[in-house]
Amino acid sequence: MSEKSNGKARVITGNEACAEGALAAGMRFFAGYPITPSSEIAEVLSAKLPKYGGVFLQMEDELGSIGAIIGASLTGTKTMTATSGPGFSLMQENLGYAVMTEVPCVIVNVMRGGPSTGLPTLPSQGDVMQARWGTHGDHQIIALAPFSVRETFDLTVRAFNLAEKYRTPVILLMDEIIGHVNEKVYLPSEDEINVFDRIRPTGSLEEYLPYEHTKSRVPAMADFGSGYRYHVTGLAHDETGFPTNKASEINKLMDRLDQKISMNREDIIDFDEYMMEDAEIAILSYGSTARSSRHAVRLARENGINVGLMRLRTIWPFADEEIKKISEKVKLWIVVEMNRGQIAHEVEWAVAGKIPVFKVNRIDGDPINPLQILEKIKELANVQL
Amino acid sequence: MFNYDQYLRITKFPLIWCPGCGDGIVLKSLVRAIDKLGLEKDSVCMVSGIGCASRLTGYVDFNTLHTTHGRAMTFATGVKMAKPDLHVIVITGDGDATAIGGNHYIHAARRNIDLTVILFNNHIYGMTGGQVSPTTPKGMLASTAPYGSMDHTFNISGLAQAAGASFVARASVHNGVQLENYIAKAIQNKGFSLVEAMSPCPTAYGRRNRLGAGVDMIEDLKRDAVPYSKAKKMTPEELEGKVVTGIFINEEHPECRSEYQKIIDRFQKEK
């Protein structure tokens, strides 16, 4: 999708762009609970959804919000909820339920400072690991992180497409800066957007296997009420959907849940490279900190230092193979993020000691300043490794 | 002879419920009520939480959704709001609906959303081994109340009524016909409907409290049952230890999904 489009220029926030992207992707059911800094997403959708024939529901809490969107998705509707750290914590149990039962839905987490009530109005990227491992048990997850208002629109659409394509919950990890920043955007028109709808069964009612071990690893999903009566449970189940304790069946299910993401990692993983062609120092960042990083790259280039930026749009599954490959061309990594180094650890793992990984972090609610990154770049540019 | 099999997933039998458990009687009443109303199987969505009662959804041939502990009401709310032509029936227990899911329970009732809730009240957490529940009577023993339950119990039906439910009834498994009739009325009511089904748990509750086998416990329910019409004339002291059965409320209130439809109808053309 191009940055410019036939549409009118508008000045909107990331939260508004998220709501617009969801509607454009065909989302017609939203359930949520008020929480700063995500509430505007719910506010916009409460006004707009009825106009699209959709439903907005303010639930009693976040446990209920995610329960409602999973239930609604089973009827064949595209669904979403939006929250922030504390609410995201409350959603973890049912997030795992959606993974296990393979129900497509989008969960937006506009990250704020934590732990606990933390910094409700200030940015953070402290939930990237909660997004990965917050729910219990081994599982795969998809999480995307936009760095601009326009990209929030695009990645919201993509979140729905991936959820539908792989029958899985998808997390959109925004941060308070992206949620609240106002930017001029041209939103694409309907015919400029690719929308993917879940594959529905076409075979006989009797032979339908809701959790079939297909070649693609993604079984067709029937809408409740469409005639394919089947059972959905969070218990380990066989291909028919009914609970089982048989080790061979459980292994088959767990492998398929893993493979439907891992086999398709190239399709899911998405990142942007900025001035990486001749880079000796590589910065890795995502979300709003990637903006500061990009600025720092420009400043460093003015100082004659060959720096580039790898900006993740897909956080999970992690771009470890791609990072490994880039590591052969650069002499070090600097991972810039508003936490104590949650993604830096993943980079270290991917690099496996071949080159050093440095960190620029901030967890006090202030955004990372480009000058803070530049200082690190300058310091490392002169060091003999 | 009533043909139960047409509504059941017979290949999934035997049921996990213990001998003497009352839950099978509730299942029979539920299936008969659906049959009496002539509901198409495709039009019924049954949603349950976690616990003995909640395993019911695995045995019935509808669109079935076995969810997480306490959250059945929220999943059901999503199903109903997204596809209002489905008859959405929630299967839950006293722990599932009034402890871990208490907030969802009162809010679903408050919205008067068109859900039919069949709440199996057996005074105990059966599946996990007999821990004390919000409806374990004061003084009774449980695996986590070895010296007797010390708390006041929830009046489950009263709670739904106070929160805004439009149909509330209590029946007991000693009277399956009454249970069936109440469930049928509950499904017919357009709004939040609760049928509290008193059901004995001889394994995890009866044995520890020396209440005898399942049949003995059903006899006790029969002995203790007092029709609502009669109970209204009795004093709280006279009602001590009794189980009041009957329809407590059955009146039309504005229903959540229908009210929302009015908003859609009003604004959809504005897009």
XYZ file of C-alpha atoms in Angstrom:
656
model
C 0.000 0.000 0.000
C 1.360 3.386 -0.970
C 1.713 6.206 1.498
C -0.278 8.472 -0.793
C -3.637 7.589 -2.107
C -6.700 8.990 -3.774
C -8.222 9.710 -0.382
C -8.415 13.099 1.299
C -5.659 14.181 3.634
C -6.689 13.821 7.271
C -4.982 14.577 10.544
C -5.720 11.747 12.939
C -4.123 9.851 15.818
C -2.818 6.298 15.792
C -5.773 5.183 17.864
C -8.163 6.616 15.284
C -6.175 5.007 12.475
C -6.443 1.683 14.274
C -10.239 2.010 14.425
C -10.354 3.002 10.736
C -8.102 0.112 9.743
C -10.268 -2.352 11.636
C -13.411 -1.136 9.866
C -11.633 -1.282 6.513
C -10.566 -4.869 7.239
C -14.212 -5.777 7.830
C -14.261 -5.825 11.637
C -17.904 -5.738 12.723
C -17.762 -6.586 16.421
C -15.778 -4.789 19.086
C -15.903 -5.398 22.821
C -13.720 -3.465 25.211
C -13.229 -1.879 28.591
C -11.985 1.677 29.149
C -8.263 2.036 29.762
C -5.732 4.749 29.032
C -4.109 5.136 26.514
C -6.338 2.964 24.290
C -9.831 4.277 25.052
C -10.166 6.405 21.902
C -10.237 3.237 19.813
C -13.394 2.160 21.651
C -14.850 5.660 21.541
C -14.441 5.960 17.776
C -15.847 2.491 17.183
C -18.837 3.008 19.495
C -19.920 5.792 17.139
C -18.958 4.143 13.858
C -19.797 0.446 14.171
C -23.612 0.806 14.089
C -23.229 2.735 10.842
C -21.590 -0.351 9.362
C -24.268 -2.650 10.806
C -21.744 -3.806 13.372
C -21.850 -4.088 17.132
C -19.943 -2.196 19.810
C -20.140 -3.457 23.349
C -18.540 -2.080 26.483
C -17.989 -5.069 28.723
C -17.645 -5.263 32.512
C -13.893 -5.938 32.296
C -11.140 -7.135 29.964
C -11.765 -10.804 30.778
C -15.246 -10.295 29.402
C -14.068 -8.245 26.424
C -11.870 -10.970 25.023
C -14.462 -13.638 25.833
C -17.062 -11.703 23.851
C -14.837 -11.225 20.791
C -13.962 -14.935 20.693
C -17.655 -15.875 20.950
C -18.604 -13.380 18.247
C -15.791 -14.552 15.951
C -17.179 -18.091 16.076
C -20.308 -16.821 14.339
C -18.149 -15.734 11.385
C -17.656 -12.104 12.355
C -14.310 -10.300 12.398
C -13.731 -9.072 15.923
C -11.382 -6.898 17.942
C -10.684 -5.571 21.408
C -8.285 -2.831 22.500
C -6.588 -2.343 25.829
C -3.350 -1.436 27.580
C -0.941 -3.234 29.944
C -3.144 -4.033 32.963
C -6.064 -5.003 30.744
C -3.769 -7.037 28.517
C -2.678 -8.977 31.605
C -6.321 -9.778 32.332
C -6.799 -11.064 28.798
C -3.994 -13.593 28.908
C -6.098 -16.617 29.869
C -8.553 -16.218 27.031
C -5.774 -15.251 24.634
C -4.510 -18.791 25.167
C -8.034 -20.047 24.646
C -8.153 -18.353 21.232
C -4.769 -19.891 20.354
C -5.913 -23.371 21.411
C -9.329 -23.179 19.748
C -7.929 -21.332 16.698
C -10.383 -18.467 16.748
C -9.306 -15.443 14.685
C -9.437 -12.110 16.516
C -7.316 -8.994 16.970
C -6.140 -7.728 20.352
C -4.731 -4.223 20.395
C -2.402 -3.307 23.247
C -1.464 0.366 23.348
C 1.526 -0.076 25.633
C 2.037 2.149 28.654
C 4.579 2.052 31.460
C 4.372 -0.808 33.949
C 4.429 -2.980 35.944
C 1.030 -2.602 37.607
C -0.770 0.724 37.176
C 2.637 2.171 36.331
C 2.489 5.106 33.945
C -1.008 5.196 32.438
C -0.391 8.193 30.186
C 3.206 7.559 29.204
C 4.752 5.297 26.581
C 6.539 2.012 27.018
C 7.365 -1.129 25.092
C 7.328 -3.254 28.210
C 4.747 -5.761 26.985
C 6.579 -7.370 24.083
C 7.411 -10.409 26.190
C 3.943 -10.476 27.727
C 2.624 -10.621 24.180
C 4.934 -13.551 23.470
C 4.605 -15.575 26.648
C 1.839 -14.013 28.739
C -0.553 -16.899 28.430
C 0.348 -20.278 29.863
C 1.658 -23.208 27.879
C 3.721 -23.590 24.736
C 2.257 -21.662 21.879
C 2.962 -19.509 18.866
C 1.731 -15.956 18.596
C 1.688 -13.211 16.000
C 2.382 -9.633 17.117
C 2.819 -6.555 14.929
C 4.141 -3.116 15.874
C 3.408 0.028 13.823
C 5.667 3.119 13.916
C 3.384 5.757 12.402
C -0.268 6.674 12.168
C -0.530 5.501 8.582
C 1.282 2.273 9.382
C -1.122 1.701 12.268
C -3.914 1.643 9.700
C -1.990 -0.753 7.445
C -0.898 -3.108 10.206
C -4.398 -3.211 11.698
C -5.664 -4.437 8.308
C -2.763 -6.891 8.178
C -3.497 -8.103 11.716
C -6.987 -9.106 10.600
C -5.682 -10.748 7.438
C -3.151 -12.824 9.373
C -5.738 -13.734 12.021
C -8.133 -14.937 9.330
C -5.478 -16.676 7.247
C -3.917 -18.596 10.119
C -6.962 -18.945 12.418
C -5.193 -17.324 15.320
C -5.370 -14.310 17.605
C -3.088 -11.490 16.436
C -1.749 -8.820 18.765
C -1.220 -5.277 17.574
C 1.421 -3.763 19.841
C 1.097 -0.015 19.665
C 2.595 2.324 22.225
C 1.248 5.460 23.822
C 3.158 7.722 21.414
C 1.808 5.983 18.312
C -1.670 5.848 19.859
C -1.836 9.549 20.610
C 0.351 11.227 17.994
C -1.480 13.234 15.327
C -0.208 12.858 11.783
C -1.387 13.793 8.343
C -2.422 10.679 6.468
C -4.063 9.656 3.237
C -6.060 6.547 4.013
C -6.458 4.122 1.135
C -9.825 3.540 -0.484
C -11.601 0.194 -0.228
C -10.292 -1.114 -3.556
C -6.698 -0.392 -2.546
C -6.926 -2.731 0.437
C -6.457 -6.472 0.299
C -8.765 -8.217 2.705
C -8.483 -11.907 3.514
C -11.454 -13.856 4.842
C -11.143 -17.141 6.730
C -11.525 -20.326 4.678
C -14.907 -21.889 5.371
C -15.732 -25.546 4.826
C -17.478 -26.602 1.626
C -17.681 -30.364 2.155
C -20.395 -32.489 3.714
C -21.731 -31.617 7.148
C -21.015 -35.099 8.498
C -17.390 -35.246 7.410
C -16.363 -31.781 8.603
C -13.319 -31.863 10.862
C -12.998 -28.475 12.589
C -9.419 -29.237 13.639
C -8.307 -31.227 10.617
C -4.584 -31.844 10.169
C -4.491 -30.267 6.727
C -1.406 -29.748 4.566
C -1.551 -26.000 5.199
C -2.026 -26.791 8.922
C -4.958 -24.362 8.931
C -8.324 -26.143 9.044
C -11.426 -24.637 7.457
C -13.575 -22.816 9.995
C -17.371 -23.054 9.999
C -19.602 -20.294 11.342
C -21.812 -21.239 14.259
C -25.323 -21.637 12.912
C -24.221 -22.512 9.365
C -25.157 -26.180 9.707
C -21.746 -27.526 10.622
C -22.445 -28.332 14.244
C -19.195 -28.866 16.091
C -17.607 -28.627 19.502
C -15.099 -26.004 20.586
C -13.093 -26.562 23.763
C -9.925 -25.238 25.357
C -9.132 -28.796 26.410
C -6.610 -30.661 24.290
C -8.677 -32.097 21.467
C -8.434 -34.313 18.408
C -9.337 -33.391 14.840
C -13.054 -33.687 15.606
C -12.696 -31.017 18.299
C -13.587 -33.294 21.205
C -11.327 -33.629 24.250
C -8.670 -36.292 24.227
C -5.903 -37.497 26.535
C -4.230 -39.571 23.849
C -0.575 -38.552 23.572
C -0.412 -39.138 19.821
C -3.424 -36.880 19.213
C -2.103 -34.178 21.557
C 1.274 -34.183 19.833
C -0.410 -33.888 16.479
C -2.422 -30.881 17.655
C 0.499 -29.149 19.357
C 2.726 -29.685 16.313
C 0.095 -28.359 13.951
C -0.513 -25.250 16.083
C 3.224 -24.596 15.998
C 3.709 -25.408 12.329
C 0.904 -23.250 10.983
C 2.934 -20.258 12.191
C 6.522 -21.560 11.918
C 6.035 -23.001 8.417
C 4.739 -19.622 7.282
C 7.216 -17.378 9.065
C 8.383 -15.744 5.808
C 4.821 -14.718 5.038
C 4.288 -13.310 8.517
C 7.649 -11.710 9.267
C 7.862 -8.174 7.961
C 10.518 -5.541 8.555
C 11.939 -2.430 6.986
C 15.598 -1.705 6.278
C 16.797 1.883 6.316
C 20.302 2.737 5.073
C 21.417 -0.817 5.692
C 23.270 -1.325 2.384
C 26.682 -0.177 3.649
C 25.976 -0.167 7.370
C 28.671 -1.272 9.775
C 26.551 -0.563 12.800
C 22.997 -1.912 12.731
C 20.280 -0.542 14.921
C 17.245 -2.697 15.597
C 14.067 -1.042 16.797
C 10.273 -1.028 16.441
C 7.272 1.165 17.211
C 7.844 4.769 18.235
C 11.481 4.168 19.226
C 12.196 3.324 15.592
C 11.386 6.963 14.784
C 14.064 8.198 17.163
C 16.386 5.521 15.795
C 15.815 6.630 12.204
C 16.582 10.200 13.177
C 19.748 9.056 14.956
C 20.826 7.152 11.839
C 20.546 10.369 9.798
C 22.502 12.319 12.397
C 25.215 9.663 12.550
C 25.495 9.583 8.760
C 26.066 13.363 8.864
C 28.939 12.541 11.210
C 30.296 10.069 8.670
C 29.337 6.919 10.557
C 27.854 4.095 8.494
C 24.771 3.192 10.463
C 21.554 1.534 9.344
C 18.236 0.593 10.899
C 16.340 -2.665 10.852
C 12.813 -1.819 11.902
C 10.576 -4.703 12.886
C 6.949 -4.531 11.846
C 6.415 -8.131 12.914
C 7.671 -8.676 16.458
C 6.427 -12.282 16.778
C 7.324 -14.662 15.272
C 10.794 -13.230 15.665
C 12.990 -12.420 12.647
C 15.907 -14.431 14.027
C 17.046 -15.915 10.701
C 17.015 -12.485 9.063
C 18.958 -10.939 11.945
C 21.488 -13.763 11.750
C 21.999 -13.019 8.067
C 22.455 -9.272 8.598
C 24.948 -10.043 11.376
C 27.351 -11.387 8.748
C 27.589 -7.924 7.183
C 27.673 -5.601 10.206
C 30.050 -5.400 13.138
C 27.565 -4.800 15.936
C 23.925 -4.370 16.866
C 22.330 -1.638 18.945
C 18.837 -2.570 20.083
C 16.740 0.464 20.958
C 13.561 -0.085 22.963
C 11.514 1.354 25.821
C 12.113 -1.521 28.207
C 15.190 -3.106 29.812
C 16.066 -5.075 26.708
C 13.307 -7.587 26.080
C 13.932 -7.794 22.332
C 17.692 -7.301 22.808
C 17.759 -10.748 24.434
C 16.090 -12.212 21.365
C 18.681 -10.519 19.149
C 21.496 -11.917 21.317
C 19.974 -15.337 20.923
C 19.769 -14.945 17.135
C 23.319 -13.608 16.847
C 24.638 -16.364 19.148
C 27.753 -14.484 20.225
C 29.063 -13.860 16.676
C 28.972 -10.056 17.063
C 28.230 -7.904 20.106
C 24.734 -6.621 20.918
C 24.395 -3.294 22.710
C 21.314 -1.700 24.168
C 19.735 1.713 24.418
C 16.849 1.622 26.840
C 14.571 3.890 28.759
C 11.793 2.919 31.195
C 10.917 6.192 32.908
C 8.073 7.243 30.637
C 10.139 9.659 28.569
C 10.615 8.715 24.928
C 14.104 7.795 23.777
C 15.755 10.896 22.342
C 17.660 10.521 19.035
C 20.644 12.187 20.725
C 20.749 9.422 23.328
C 21.037 6.901 20.500
C 23.559 9.040 18.594
C 25.769 9.184 21.679
C 25.804 5.386 21.812
C 26.556 5.157 18.096
C 29.473 7.585 18.417
C 30.831 5.755 21.440
C 30.733 2.411 19.645
C 32.001 3.721 16.298
C 35.348 4.493 17.890
C 35.700 1.273 19.812
C 37.929 -1.433 18.379
C 35.967 -4.681 18.632
C -40.805 -43.117 24.230
C -38.919 -39.842 23.894
C -35.975 -40.072 21.525
C -33.088 -38.433 23.412
C -30.481 -39.736 20.999
C -31.430 -37.284 18.266
C -30.019 -34.454 20.437
C -27.068 -36.298 21.949
C -23.555 -37.161 20.812
C -23.952 -40.734 21.883
C -20.462 -41.674 20.682
C -19.069 -39.431 23.426
C -20.758 -41.453 26.169
C -20.288 -42.561 28.921
C -20.747 -39.198 30.619
C -18.084 -38.050 33.049
C -20.699 -37.516 35.763
C -20.566 -39.790 38.807
C -23.297 -42.295 39.705
C -25.979 -40.482 41.670
C -25.135 -37.057 40.200
C -28.210 -34.973 39.395
C -26.732 -33.320 36.307
C -28.031 -36.001 33.938
C -31.584 -35.176 34.997
C -31.013 -31.526 34.107
C -29.635 -32.635 30.736
C -32.790 -34.682 30.088
C -35.055 -31.791 31.055
C -33.072 -29.428 28.854
C -33.241 -31.696 25.805
C -36.991 -32.257 26.319
C -37.588 -28.520 26.621
C -35.738 -27.866 23.347
C -37.733 -30.624 21.679
C -40.998 -29.239 23.037
C -40.217 -25.836 21.533
C -39.255 -27.472 18.236
C -35.931 -25.631 17.967
C -33.717 -26.534 15.022
C -30.436 -27.970 16.222
C -28.509 -25.540 14.010
C -30.250 -22.630 15.709
C -29.073 -23.576 19.189
C -25.694 -22.516 20.553
C -24.765 -23.920 23.943
C -21.963 -22.234 25.842
C -20.409 -23.497 29.061
C -17.590 -22.623 31.452
C -15.531 -25.033 33.518
C -16.796 -27.597 35.997
C -18.878 -30.764 36.045
C -22.022 -29.124 34.667
C -20.052 -27.358 31.964
C -18.978 -30.657 30.442
C -22.586 -31.003 29.229
C -21.821 -29.120 26.012
C -19.634 -31.985 24.807
C -22.570 -34.379 24.836
C -25.229 -32.434 22.944
C -25.532 -32.088 19.178
C -25.715 -28.312 18.840
C -23.186 -25.551 18.138
C -21.255 -26.066 21.361
C -18.651 -23.922 23.055
C -16.806 -25.094 26.168
C -14.968 -22.000 27.374
C -12.797 -20.913 30.305
C -13.691 -20.905 33.997
C -16.287 -18.267 34.797
C -16.356 -16.688 31.340
C -19.164 -18.571 29.593
C -21.509 -15.607 29.978
C -19.083 -13.345 28.075
C -18.557 -15.735 25.158
C -22.327 -16.215 25.009
C -22.787 -12.442 24.975
C -20.468 -12.232 21.953
C -22.328 -15.000 20.128
C -25.723 -13.419 20.794
C -24.689 -9.888 19.863
C -23.045 -11.058 16.630
C -25.712 -13.564 15.593
C -28.990 -12.749 17.351
C -31.028 -15.426 15.575
C -29.205 -18.155 17.515
C -30.818 -19.439 20.718
C -27.940 -19.066 23.124
C -28.044 -21.286 26.193
C -25.415 -21.044 28.918
C -24.573 -24.109 30.990
C -22.812 -23.252 34.235
C -22.455 -24.134 37.898
C -22.539 -22.330 41.256
C -18.758 -21.857 41.373
C -18.395 -21.040 37.682
C -21.184 -18.454 37.595
C -21.137 -16.882 41.043
C -17.510 -17.081 42.222
C -15.005 -16.725 39.390
C -17.683 -15.555 36.954
C -19.789 -13.521 39.373
C -19.177 -10.202 37.701
C -20.086 -11.514 34.243
C -23.204 -13.118 35.680
C -24.605 -9.932 37.203
C -23.701 -7.840 34.158
C -25.315 -10.245 31.697
C -28.445 -10.072 33.889
C -28.177 -6.284 34.070
C -28.093 -6.011 30.279
C -31.054 -8.381 30.081
C -29.349 -9.915 27.074
C -31.319 -12.791 25.556
C -29.384 -15.681 27.083
C -30.915 -18.693 28.793
C -28.756 -19.651 31.729
C -29.103 -23.116 33.227
C -27.177 -22.926 36.482
C -26.536 -26.253 38.168
C -26.318 -25.614 41.904
C -24.748 -28.513 43.791
C -23.240 -26.447 46.636
C -19.679 -27.530 45.848
C -16.748 -27.627 43.419
C -17.238 -31.207 42.284
C -14.697 -31.566 39.497
C -11.738 -30.349 41.536
C -12.576 -32.496 44.541
C -15.155 -30.881 46.813
C -13.860 -27.417 47.673
C -16.178 -24.903 49.334
C -18.314 -22.830 46.936
C -20.317 -19.596 47.337
C -23.421 -21.731 47.861
C -22.044 -24.257 50.354
C -24.429 -23.867 53.317
C -22.925 -22.480 56.510
C -21.429 -25.190 58.687
C -21.203 -27.809 55.945
C -17.900 -29.510 55.247
C -15.778 -29.171 52.152
C -12.211 -30.180 51.311
C -11.148 -26.562 51.845
C -13.583 -26.018 54.736
C -12.620 -28.898 57.025
C -14.145 -27.092 60.030
C -17.299 -26.123 58.200
C -18.099 -23.366 55.751
C -18.215 -20.087 57.642
C -19.604 -17.745 55.005
C -23.048 -16.551 54.131
C -24.249 -18.121 50.861
C -25.360 -16.466 47.662
C -29.015 -16.504 46.753
C -28.313 -17.159 43.089
C -31.831 -16.532 41.847
C -32.209 -13.417 43.982
C -28.935 -12.102 42.612
C -30.090 -12.399 38.991
C -33.428 -10.815 39.803
C -31.827 -7.887 41.600
C -29.402 -7.367 38.719
C -32.166 -7.084 36.121
C -32.994 -10.541 34.755
C -36.447 -10.800 33.217
C -37.063 -14.495 33.919
C -35.848 -16.227 37.077
C -36.910 -19.649 38.298
C -35.591 -22.368 40.581
C -36.377 -26.050 40.284
C -34.855 -29.221 41.562
C -33.926 -32.494 39.910
C -36.504 -34.316 42.065
C -39.088 -32.738 39.759
C -37.800 -33.148 36.216
C -41.094 -32.119 34.644
C -41.116 -28.793 36.432
C -37.497 -28.266 35.483
C -38.336 -28.966 31.841
C -41.247 -26.514 31.911
C -39.148 -23.767 33.466
C -36.356 -24.288 30.940
C -38.859 -24.069 28.079
C -40.286 -20.831 29.513
C -36.775 -19.486 30.004
C -35.835 -20.149 26.372
C -39.051 -18.498 25.212
C -38.422 -15.374 27.266
C -36.690 -12.679 25.249
C -34.186 -11.462 27.777
C -31.817 -12.781 30.414
C -33.367 -15.936 31.847
C -32.081 -17.982 34.717
C -33.124 -21.466 35.726
C -31.352 -22.476 38.899
C -31.352 -26.266 38.936
C -30.716 -27.807 42.337
C -28.664 -30.923 41.706
C -27.037 -33.277 44.241
C -23.331 -34.107 44.299
C -23.104 -37.306 46.346
C -19.408 -37.810 45.569
C -17.784 -34.531 46.530
C -20.398 -33.038 48.857
C -22.781 -35.754 50.085
C -20.168 -38.231 51.233
C -18.157 -35.726 53.260
C -21.320 -34.446 54.922
C -22.881 -37.892 55.421
C -25.902 -37.083 53.288
C -26.162 -40.534 51.774
C -26.217 -41.592 48.144
C -27.631 -39.675 45.188
C -31.134 -41.009 45.718
C -31.081 -39.994 49.400
C -29.996 -36.508 48.439
C -32.798 -36.245 45.871
C -35.231 -37.383 48.579
C -33.887 -34.569 50.760
C -34.439 -32.060 47.958
C -38.016 -33.290 47.616
C -38.546 -32.972 51.370
C -37.049 -29.490 51.570
C -38.703 -28.035 48.461
C -41.285 -25.339 49.137
C -43.313 -23.805 46.290
C -42.786 -20.061 45.937
C -46.520 -19.388 46.436
C -46.345 -21.069 49.840
C -42.954 -19.632 50.747
C -44.302 -16.096 50.403
C -46.461 -16.696 53.480
C -43.642 -18.214 55.528
C -41.259 -16.461 57.934
C -37.464 -16.501 57.386
C -37.196 -18.878 60.366
C -39.683 -21.269 58.798
C -37.752 -21.120 55.498
C -34.426 -22.014 57.137
C -32.977 -25.002 55.288
C -35.775 -25.031 52.693
C -35.379 -24.834 48.919
C -37.922 -22.447 47.441
C -38.925 -23.554 43.942
C -40.980 -21.682 41.400
C -40.911 -18.772 38.981
C -39.771 -15.637 40.810
C -40.032 -13.233 37.946
C -41.297 -13.454 34.380
C -41.753 -10.066 32.813
C -40.736 -8.247 29.652
C -37.895 -5.727 29.892
C -36.070 -4.086 26.995
C -33.546 -6.629 25.731
C -29.913 -5.722 24.995
C -29.525 -7.005 21.399
C -32.941 -5.709 20.290
C -32.181 -2.301 21.743
C -28.862 -2.280 19.912
C -30.652 -3.164 16.679
C -32.621 0.065 17.040
C -29.332 1.986 17.070
C -28.115 0.110 13.978
C -31.401 0.758 12.168
C -31.200 4.430 13.015
C -27.588 5.052 12.028
C -26.699 2.445 9.394
C -27.948 4.644 6.552
C -25.567 7.405 7.656
C -22.407 5.525 6.701
